[in-house]
Tab-separated table of C-alpha atoms in Angstrom:
chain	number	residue	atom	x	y	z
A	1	UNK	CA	-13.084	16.678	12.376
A	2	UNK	CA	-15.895	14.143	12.725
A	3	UNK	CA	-14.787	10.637	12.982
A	4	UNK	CA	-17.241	7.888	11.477
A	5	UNK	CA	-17.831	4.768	12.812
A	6	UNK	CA	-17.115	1.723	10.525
A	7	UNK	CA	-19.751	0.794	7.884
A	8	UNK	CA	-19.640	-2.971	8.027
A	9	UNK	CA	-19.703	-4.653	4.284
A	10	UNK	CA	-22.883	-5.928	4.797
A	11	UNK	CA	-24.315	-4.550	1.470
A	12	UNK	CA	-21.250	-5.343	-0.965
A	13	UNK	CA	-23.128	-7.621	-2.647
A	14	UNK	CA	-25.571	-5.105	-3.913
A	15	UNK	CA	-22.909	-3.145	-5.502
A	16	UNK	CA	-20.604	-6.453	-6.740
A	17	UNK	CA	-20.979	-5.592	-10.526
A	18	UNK	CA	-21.773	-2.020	-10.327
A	19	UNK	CA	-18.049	-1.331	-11.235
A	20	UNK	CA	-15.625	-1.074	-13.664
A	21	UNK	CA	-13.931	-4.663	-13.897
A	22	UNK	CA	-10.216	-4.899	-13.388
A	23	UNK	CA	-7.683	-5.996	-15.509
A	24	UNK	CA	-7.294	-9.457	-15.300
A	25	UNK	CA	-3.629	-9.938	-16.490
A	26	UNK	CA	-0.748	-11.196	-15.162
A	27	UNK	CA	1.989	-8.591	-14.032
A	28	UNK	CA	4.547	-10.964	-14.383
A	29	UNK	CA	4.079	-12.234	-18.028
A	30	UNK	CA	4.490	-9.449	-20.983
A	31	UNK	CA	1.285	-9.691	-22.606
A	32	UNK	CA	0.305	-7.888	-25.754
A	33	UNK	CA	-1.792	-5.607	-23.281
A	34	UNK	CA	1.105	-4.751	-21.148
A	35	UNK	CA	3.475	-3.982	-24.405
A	36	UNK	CA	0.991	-1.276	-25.464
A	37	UNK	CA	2.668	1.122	-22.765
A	38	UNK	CA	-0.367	3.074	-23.205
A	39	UNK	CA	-1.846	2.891	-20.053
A	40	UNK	CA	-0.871	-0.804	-19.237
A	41	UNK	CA	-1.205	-0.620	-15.485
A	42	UNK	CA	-2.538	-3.701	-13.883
A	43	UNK	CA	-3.542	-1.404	-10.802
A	44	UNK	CA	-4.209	2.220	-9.871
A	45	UNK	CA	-5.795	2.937	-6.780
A	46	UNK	CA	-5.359	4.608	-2.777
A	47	UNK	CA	-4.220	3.564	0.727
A	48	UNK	CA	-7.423	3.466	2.267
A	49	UNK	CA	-5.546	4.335	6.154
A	50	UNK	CA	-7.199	4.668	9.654
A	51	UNK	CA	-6.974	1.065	11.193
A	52	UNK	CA	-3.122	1.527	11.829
A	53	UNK	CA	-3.985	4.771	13.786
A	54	UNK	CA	-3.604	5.520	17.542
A	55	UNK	CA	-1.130	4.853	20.195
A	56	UNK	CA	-3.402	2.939	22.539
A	57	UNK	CA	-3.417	-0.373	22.042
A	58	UNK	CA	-5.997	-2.336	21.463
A	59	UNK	CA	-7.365	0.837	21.503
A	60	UNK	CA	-11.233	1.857	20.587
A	61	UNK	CA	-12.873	1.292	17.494
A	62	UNK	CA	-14.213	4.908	16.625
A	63	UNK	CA	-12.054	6.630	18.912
A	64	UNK	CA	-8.601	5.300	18.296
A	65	UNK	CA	-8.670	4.150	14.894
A	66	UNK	CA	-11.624	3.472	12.930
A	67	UNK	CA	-11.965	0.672	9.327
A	68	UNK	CA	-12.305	2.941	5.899
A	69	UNK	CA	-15.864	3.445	5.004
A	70	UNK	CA	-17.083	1.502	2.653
A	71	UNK	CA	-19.342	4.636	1.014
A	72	UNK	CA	-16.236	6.682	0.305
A	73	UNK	CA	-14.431	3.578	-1.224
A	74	UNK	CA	-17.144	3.120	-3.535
A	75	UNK	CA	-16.873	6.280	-4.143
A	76	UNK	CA	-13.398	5.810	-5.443
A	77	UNK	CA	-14.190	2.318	-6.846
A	78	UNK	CA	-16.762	3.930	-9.271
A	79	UNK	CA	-14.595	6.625	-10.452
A	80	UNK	CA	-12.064	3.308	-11.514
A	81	UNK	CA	-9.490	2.815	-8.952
A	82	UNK	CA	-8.985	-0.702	-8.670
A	83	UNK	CA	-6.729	-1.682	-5.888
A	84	UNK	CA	-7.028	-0.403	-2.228
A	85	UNK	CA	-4.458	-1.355	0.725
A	86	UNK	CA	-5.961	-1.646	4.058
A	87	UNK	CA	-3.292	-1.085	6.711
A	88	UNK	CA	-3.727	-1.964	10.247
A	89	UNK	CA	-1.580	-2.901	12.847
A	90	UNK	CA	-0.172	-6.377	14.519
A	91	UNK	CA	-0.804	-5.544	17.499
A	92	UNK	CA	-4.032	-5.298	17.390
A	93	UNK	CA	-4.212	-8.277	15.446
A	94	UNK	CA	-2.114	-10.116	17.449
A	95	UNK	CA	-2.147	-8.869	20.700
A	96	UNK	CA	-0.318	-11.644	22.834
A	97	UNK	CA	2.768	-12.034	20.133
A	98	UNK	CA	3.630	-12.661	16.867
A	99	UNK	CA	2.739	-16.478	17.073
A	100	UNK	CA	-0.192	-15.668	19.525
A	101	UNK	CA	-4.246	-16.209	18.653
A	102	UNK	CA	-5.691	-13.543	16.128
A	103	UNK	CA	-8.325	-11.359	17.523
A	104	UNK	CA	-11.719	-12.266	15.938
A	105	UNK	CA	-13.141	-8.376	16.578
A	106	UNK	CA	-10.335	-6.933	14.700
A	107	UNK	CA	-9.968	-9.610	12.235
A	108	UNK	CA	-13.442	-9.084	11.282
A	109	UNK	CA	-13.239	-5.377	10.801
A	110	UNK	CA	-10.281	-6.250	8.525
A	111	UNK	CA	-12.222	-9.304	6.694
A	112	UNK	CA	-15.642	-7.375	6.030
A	113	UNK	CA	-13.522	-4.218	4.446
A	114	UNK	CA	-11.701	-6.360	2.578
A	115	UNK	CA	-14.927	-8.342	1.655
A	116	UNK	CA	-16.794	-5.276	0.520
A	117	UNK	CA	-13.189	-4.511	-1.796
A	118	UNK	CA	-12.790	-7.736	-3.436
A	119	UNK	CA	-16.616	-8.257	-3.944
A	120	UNK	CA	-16.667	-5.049	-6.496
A	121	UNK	CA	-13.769	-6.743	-8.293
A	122	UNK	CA	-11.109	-4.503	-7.183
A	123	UNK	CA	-7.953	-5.978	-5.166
A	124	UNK	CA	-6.996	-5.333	-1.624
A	125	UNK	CA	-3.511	-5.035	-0.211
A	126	UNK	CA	-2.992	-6.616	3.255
A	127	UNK	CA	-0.327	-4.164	4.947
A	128	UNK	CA	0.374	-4.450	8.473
A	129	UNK	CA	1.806	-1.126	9.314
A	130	UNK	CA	4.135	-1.713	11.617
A	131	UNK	CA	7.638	0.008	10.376
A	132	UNK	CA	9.577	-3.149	10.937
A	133	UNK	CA	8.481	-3.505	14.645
A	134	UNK	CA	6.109	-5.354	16.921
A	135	UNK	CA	5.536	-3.720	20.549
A	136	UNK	CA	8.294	-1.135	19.388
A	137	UNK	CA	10.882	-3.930	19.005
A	138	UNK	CA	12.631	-4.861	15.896
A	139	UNK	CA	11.326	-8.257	14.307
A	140	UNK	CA	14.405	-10.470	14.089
A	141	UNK	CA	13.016	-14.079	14.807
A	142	UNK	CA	12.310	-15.071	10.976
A	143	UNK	CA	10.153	-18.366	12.447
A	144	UNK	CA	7.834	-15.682	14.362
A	145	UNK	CA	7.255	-13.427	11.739
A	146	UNK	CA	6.242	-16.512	9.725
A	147	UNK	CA	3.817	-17.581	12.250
A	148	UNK	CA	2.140	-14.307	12.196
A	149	UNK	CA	2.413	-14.494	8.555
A	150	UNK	CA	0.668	-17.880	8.342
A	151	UNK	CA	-2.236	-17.366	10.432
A	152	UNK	CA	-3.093	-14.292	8.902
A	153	UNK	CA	-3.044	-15.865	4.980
A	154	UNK	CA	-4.492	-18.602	5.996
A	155	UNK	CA	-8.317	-16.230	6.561
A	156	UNK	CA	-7.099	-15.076	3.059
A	157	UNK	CA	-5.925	-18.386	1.253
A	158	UNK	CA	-9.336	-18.455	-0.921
A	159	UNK	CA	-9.599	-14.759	-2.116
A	160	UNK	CA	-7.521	-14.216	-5.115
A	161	UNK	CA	-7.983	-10.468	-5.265
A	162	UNK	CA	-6.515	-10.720	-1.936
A	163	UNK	CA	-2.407	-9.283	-1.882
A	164	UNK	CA	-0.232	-9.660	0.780
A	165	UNK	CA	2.276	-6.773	1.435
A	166	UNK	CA	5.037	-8.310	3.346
A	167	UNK	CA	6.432	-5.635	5.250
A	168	UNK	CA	5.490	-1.585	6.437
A	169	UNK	CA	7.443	1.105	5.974
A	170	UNK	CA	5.729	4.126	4.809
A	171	UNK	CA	7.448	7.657	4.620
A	172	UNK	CA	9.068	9.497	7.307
A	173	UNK	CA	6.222	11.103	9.296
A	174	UNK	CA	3.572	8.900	8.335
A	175	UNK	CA	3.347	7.592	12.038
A	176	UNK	CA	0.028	6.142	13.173
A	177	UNK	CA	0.593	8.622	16.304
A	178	UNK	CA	-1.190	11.679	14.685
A	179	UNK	CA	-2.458	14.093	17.074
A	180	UNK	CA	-5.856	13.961	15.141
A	181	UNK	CA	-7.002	17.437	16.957
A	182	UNK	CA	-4.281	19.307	15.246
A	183	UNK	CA	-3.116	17.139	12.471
A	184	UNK	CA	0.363	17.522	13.185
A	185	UNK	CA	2.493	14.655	12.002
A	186	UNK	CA	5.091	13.191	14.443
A	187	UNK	CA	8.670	12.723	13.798
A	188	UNK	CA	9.666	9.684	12.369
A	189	UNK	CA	8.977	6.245	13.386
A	190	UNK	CA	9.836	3.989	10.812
A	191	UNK	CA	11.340	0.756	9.923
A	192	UNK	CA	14.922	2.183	8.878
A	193	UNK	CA	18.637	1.086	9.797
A	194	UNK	CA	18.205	-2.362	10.129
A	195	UNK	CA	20.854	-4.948	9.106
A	196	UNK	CA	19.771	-5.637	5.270
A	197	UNK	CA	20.332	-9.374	5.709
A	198	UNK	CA	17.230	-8.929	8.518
A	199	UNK	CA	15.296	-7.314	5.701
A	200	UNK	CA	15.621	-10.403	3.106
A	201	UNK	CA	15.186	-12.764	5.525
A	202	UNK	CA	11.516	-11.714	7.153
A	203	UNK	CA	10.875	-11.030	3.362
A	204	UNK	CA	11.495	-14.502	2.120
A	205	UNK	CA	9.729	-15.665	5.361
A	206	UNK	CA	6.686	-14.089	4.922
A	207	UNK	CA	6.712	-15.511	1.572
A	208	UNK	CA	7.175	-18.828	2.196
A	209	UNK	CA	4.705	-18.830	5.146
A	210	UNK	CA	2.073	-17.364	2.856
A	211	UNK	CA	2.504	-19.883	0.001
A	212	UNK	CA	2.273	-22.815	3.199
A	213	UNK	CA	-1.037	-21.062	4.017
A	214	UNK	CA	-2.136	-22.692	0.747
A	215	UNK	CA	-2.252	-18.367	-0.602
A	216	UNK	CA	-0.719	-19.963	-3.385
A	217	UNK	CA	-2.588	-17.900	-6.051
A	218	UNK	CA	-2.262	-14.189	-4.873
A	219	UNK	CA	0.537	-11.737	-5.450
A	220	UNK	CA	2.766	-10.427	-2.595
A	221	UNK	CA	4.335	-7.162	-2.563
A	222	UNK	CA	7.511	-6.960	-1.051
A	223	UNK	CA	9.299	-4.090	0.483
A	224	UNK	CA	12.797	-2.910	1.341
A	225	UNK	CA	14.899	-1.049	3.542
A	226	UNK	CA	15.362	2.465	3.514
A	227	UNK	CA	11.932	3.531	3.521
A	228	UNK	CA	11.768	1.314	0.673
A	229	UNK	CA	12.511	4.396	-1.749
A	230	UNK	CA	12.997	3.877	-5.091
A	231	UNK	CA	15.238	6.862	-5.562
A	232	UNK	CA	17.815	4.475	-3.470
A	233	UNK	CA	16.287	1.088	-4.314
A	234	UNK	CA	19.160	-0.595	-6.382
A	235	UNK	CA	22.034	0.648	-3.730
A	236	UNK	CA	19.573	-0.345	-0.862
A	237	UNK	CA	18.276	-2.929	-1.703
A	238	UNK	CA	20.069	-5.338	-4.463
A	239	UNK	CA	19.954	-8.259	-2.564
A	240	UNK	CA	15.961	-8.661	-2.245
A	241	UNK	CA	16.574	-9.877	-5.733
A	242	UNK	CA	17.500	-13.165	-4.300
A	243	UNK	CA	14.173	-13.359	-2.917
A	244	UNK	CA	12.804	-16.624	-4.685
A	245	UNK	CA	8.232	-17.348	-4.490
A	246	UNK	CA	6.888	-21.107	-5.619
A	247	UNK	CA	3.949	-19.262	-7.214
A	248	UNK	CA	6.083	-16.550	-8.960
A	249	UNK	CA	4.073	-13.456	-7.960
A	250	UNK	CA	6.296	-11.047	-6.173
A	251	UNK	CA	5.834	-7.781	-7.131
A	252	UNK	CA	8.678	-4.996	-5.544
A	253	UNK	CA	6.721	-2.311	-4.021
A	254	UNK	CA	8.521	1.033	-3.723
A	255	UNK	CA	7.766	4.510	-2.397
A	256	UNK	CA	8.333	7.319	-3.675
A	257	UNK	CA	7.651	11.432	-2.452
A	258	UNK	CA	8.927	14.183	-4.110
A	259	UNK	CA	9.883	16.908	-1.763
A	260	UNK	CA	13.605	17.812	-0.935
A	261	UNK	CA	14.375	14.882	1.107
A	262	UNK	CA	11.923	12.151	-0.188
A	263	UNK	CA	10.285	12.484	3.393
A	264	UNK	CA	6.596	12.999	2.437
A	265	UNK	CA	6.008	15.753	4.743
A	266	UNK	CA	6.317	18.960	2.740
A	267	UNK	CA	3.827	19.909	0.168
A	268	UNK	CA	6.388	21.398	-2.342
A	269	UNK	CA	8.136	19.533	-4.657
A	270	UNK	CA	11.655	19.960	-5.776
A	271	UNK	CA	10.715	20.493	-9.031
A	272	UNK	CA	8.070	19.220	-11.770
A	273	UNK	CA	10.282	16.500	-13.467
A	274	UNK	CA	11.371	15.088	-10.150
A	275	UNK	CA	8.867	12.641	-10.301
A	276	UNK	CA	10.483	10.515	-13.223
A	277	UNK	CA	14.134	11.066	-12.360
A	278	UNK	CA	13.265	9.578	-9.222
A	279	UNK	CA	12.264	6.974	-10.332
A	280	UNK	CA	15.135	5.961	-13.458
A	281	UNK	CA	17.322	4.005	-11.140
A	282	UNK	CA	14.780	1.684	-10.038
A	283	UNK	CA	13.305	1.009	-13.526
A	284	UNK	CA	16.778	0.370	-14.295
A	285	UNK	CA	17.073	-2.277	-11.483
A	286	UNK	CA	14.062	-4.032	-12.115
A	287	UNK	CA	14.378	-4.238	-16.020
A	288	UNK	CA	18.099	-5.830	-15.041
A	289	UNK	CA	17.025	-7.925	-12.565
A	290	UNK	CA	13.815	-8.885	-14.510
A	291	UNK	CA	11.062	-7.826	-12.226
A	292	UNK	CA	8.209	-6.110	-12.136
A	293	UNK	CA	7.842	-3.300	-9.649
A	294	UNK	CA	4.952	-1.632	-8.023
A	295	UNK	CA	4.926	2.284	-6.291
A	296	UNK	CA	3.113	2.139	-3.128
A	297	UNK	CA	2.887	5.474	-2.111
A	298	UNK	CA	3.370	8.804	-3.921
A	299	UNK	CA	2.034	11.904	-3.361
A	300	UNK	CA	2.441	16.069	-3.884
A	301	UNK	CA	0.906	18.914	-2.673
A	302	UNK	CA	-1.649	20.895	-4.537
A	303	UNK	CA	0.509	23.539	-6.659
A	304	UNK	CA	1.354	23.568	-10.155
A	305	UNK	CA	4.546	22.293	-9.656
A	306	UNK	CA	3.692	19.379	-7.675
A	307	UNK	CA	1.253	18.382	-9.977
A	308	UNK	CA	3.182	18.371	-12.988
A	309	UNK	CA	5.823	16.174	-11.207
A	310	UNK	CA	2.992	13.942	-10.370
A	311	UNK	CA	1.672	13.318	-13.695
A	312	UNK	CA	5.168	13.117	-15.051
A	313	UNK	CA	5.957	10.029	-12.777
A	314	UNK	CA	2.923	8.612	-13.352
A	315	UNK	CA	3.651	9.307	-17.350
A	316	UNK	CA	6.934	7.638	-17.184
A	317	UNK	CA	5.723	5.016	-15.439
A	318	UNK	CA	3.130	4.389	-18.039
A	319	UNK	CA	5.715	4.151	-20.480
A	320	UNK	CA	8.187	1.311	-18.559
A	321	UNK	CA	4.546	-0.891	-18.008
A	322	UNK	CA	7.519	-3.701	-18.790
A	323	UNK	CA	8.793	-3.200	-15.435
A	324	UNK	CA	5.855	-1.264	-13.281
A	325	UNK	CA	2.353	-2.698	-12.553
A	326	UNK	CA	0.599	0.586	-10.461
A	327	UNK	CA	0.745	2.888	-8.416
A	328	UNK	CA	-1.294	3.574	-4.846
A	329	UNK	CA	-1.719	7.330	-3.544
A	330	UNK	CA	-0.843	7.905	-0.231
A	331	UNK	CA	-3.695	8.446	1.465
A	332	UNK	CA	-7.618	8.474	1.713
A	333	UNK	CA	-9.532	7.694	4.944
A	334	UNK	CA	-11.719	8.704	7.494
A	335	UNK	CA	-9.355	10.292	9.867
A	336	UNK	CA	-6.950	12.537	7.852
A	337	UNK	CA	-8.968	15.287	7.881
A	338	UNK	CA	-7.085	18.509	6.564
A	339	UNK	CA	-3.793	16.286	6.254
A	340	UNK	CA	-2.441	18.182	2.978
A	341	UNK	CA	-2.515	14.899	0.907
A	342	UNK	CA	-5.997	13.280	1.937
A	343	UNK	CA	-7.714	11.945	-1.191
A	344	UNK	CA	-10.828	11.463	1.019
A	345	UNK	CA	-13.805	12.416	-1.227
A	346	UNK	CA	-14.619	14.956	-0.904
A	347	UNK	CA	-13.109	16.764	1.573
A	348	UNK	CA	-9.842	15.322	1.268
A	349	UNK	CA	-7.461	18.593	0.409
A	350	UNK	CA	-5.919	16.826	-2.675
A	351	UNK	CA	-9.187	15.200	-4.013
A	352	UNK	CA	-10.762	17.389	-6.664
A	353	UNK	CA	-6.982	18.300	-7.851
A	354	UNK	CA	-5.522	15.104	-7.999
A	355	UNK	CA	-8.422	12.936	-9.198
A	356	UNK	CA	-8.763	14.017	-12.576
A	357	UNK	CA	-4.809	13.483	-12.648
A	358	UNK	CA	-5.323	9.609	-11.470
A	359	UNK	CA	-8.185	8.938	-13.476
A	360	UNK	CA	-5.692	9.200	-17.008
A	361	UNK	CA	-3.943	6.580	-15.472
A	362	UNK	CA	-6.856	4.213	-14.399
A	363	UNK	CA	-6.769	0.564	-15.687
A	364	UNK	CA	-10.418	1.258	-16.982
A	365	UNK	CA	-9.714	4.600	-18.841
């Protein structure tokens, strides 16, 4: 696998109206464009991954980990995904602590990508992919998460396509530690097990130390315990309900994969309507609860059967637009290589059979 260096944004703004626009609405009102269930998504787009990879930290830019490339998002952003998350890691960001200095190298690989996003119109999600953990400890300290929280927002405050996703925990597997020779994916290192109190407490945190950022106009996706699943969202994770935001823009983000164990690291599926049933109990709790909901990460492997129970999530999902805003795929970037559910174009394994799938579901289509 060849491993690209960054291409810094500095030609977004020769491409800033080249694109589809986005939907401008408002997830959190019901608009007559949201009732239409037809296709009411507010966002449809990828996690764009390769900053959160590597174990060395800080690690090499290139070698270690490397920024998406702005070519293959456009790529992406003309075919009319518009939303992209950006993970990357806080240690590398903050490399003293939590409530240490940001480091201006890694800040700026982070700023120009999500420059050369927001400047086509599309969103950006701020993830820092961490499963729950800085320097392999458990977060606990609510006031240092916050710090971390409000120097990083505070770079952000004045880009409203800019979203902040609270907290990392992608699916089992999904470790940053990929042998990147081999592609093997590691066991499991994620943010699981932890006291649920702990998990509404950093949550309502980072909220609150976003909004005193002066972010006061941007979404933030929240997520939950449990690999934030939604299969096991509303026995999980009732109590985020109680999570309260001055600007009333949280959005619950969820993941959801569809093989035997939710896991994300098979490439069958357990069968092609698994996809919506999945996902009933969650659309449940959010249309109780009155809130809107957003998936995260999904993904299948290329087969028939996978496929179908891709497009039938994404169909039911299209059809509750009451409750759900989007969907991301898990993944696209520069590093996955054969990794059986890269969406790089155009060498990504699931790209040329799962793009055509997306695109139905696009906010421009």
């Amino acid at each position: 696998m060849k491993f690209a260096q960054i291409v810094l944004a500095a030609s977004a703004a020769t491409v800033a109206y080249a694109y589809p626009r986005g939907r401008d609405v408002d997830p959190t009102k019901k608009s007559a464009d949201v009732q239409k269930r037809a296709n009411g998504f507010s966002w449809l787009g990828v996690s764009e991954s390769g900053a959160e990879f590597g174990t060395n930290i800080p690690g090499t830019l290139g070698n270690d980990y490397a920024w998406p490339e702005t070519s293959q998002v456009k790529i992406l952003r003309d075919q009319g995904m518009n939303i992209f998350r950006v993970p990357f890691l806080m240690e590398r960001m903050v490399p003293t602590s939590l409530t240490g200095p940001v480091d201006a190298t890694y800040l700026a690989g982070l700023t120009s990508t999500v420059k050369f996003i927001t400047d086509s119109g599309a969103y950006a999600v701020l993830d820092p992919h961490n499963y729950g953990r800085y320097d392999g400890n458990i977060i606990t300290s609510t006031s240092d998460f916050a710090a971390f929280w409000k120097a990083l927002a505070t770079k952000f405050a004045s880009n409203d396509k800019v979203i902040f996703d609270t907290s990392k925990r992608s699916p089992r597997g999904k470790s940053y530690a990929i042998d990147l020779s081999t592609n093997i994916i590691p066991p499991d290192n994620e943010y699981h097990d932890i006291d649920q109190t702990i998990v509404l407490n950093m949550n309502q945190a980072a909220i609150n130390a976003i909004r005193a950022a002066g972010a006061t106009s941007q979404y933030i996706f929240v997520e939950g315990n449990g690999y934030t699943g939604a299969w096991s969202w509303s026995t999980t994770n009732d109590n985020l309900k109680a999570l309260t935001d001055s600007s009333d823009k949280i959005i619950y983000e969820m993941h959801q994969y569809l093989d035997s164990d939710s896991s994300g690291t098979s490439e069958s599926c357990v069968s092609a309507t698994i996809g919506k049933e999945r996902l009933q109990s969650a659309t449940a709790w959010l249309r109780d609860n009155k809130k809107k909901g957003f998936l995260g990460e999904f993904a299948g492997g290329v087969n028939a059967n996978c496929e179908a129970a891709v497009e039938g999530m994404l169909s039911y999902m299209s059809e509750n637009t009451d409750v759900w805003t989007g969907a991301e795929w898990w993944a696209a970037g520069p590093r996955w290589g054969s990794y059986m559910y890269s969406l790089e174009p155009s060498t990504g394994p699931a790209y040329s059979t799962y793009l055509p799938i997306l695109k139905k579901y696009f906010v421009s289509s």
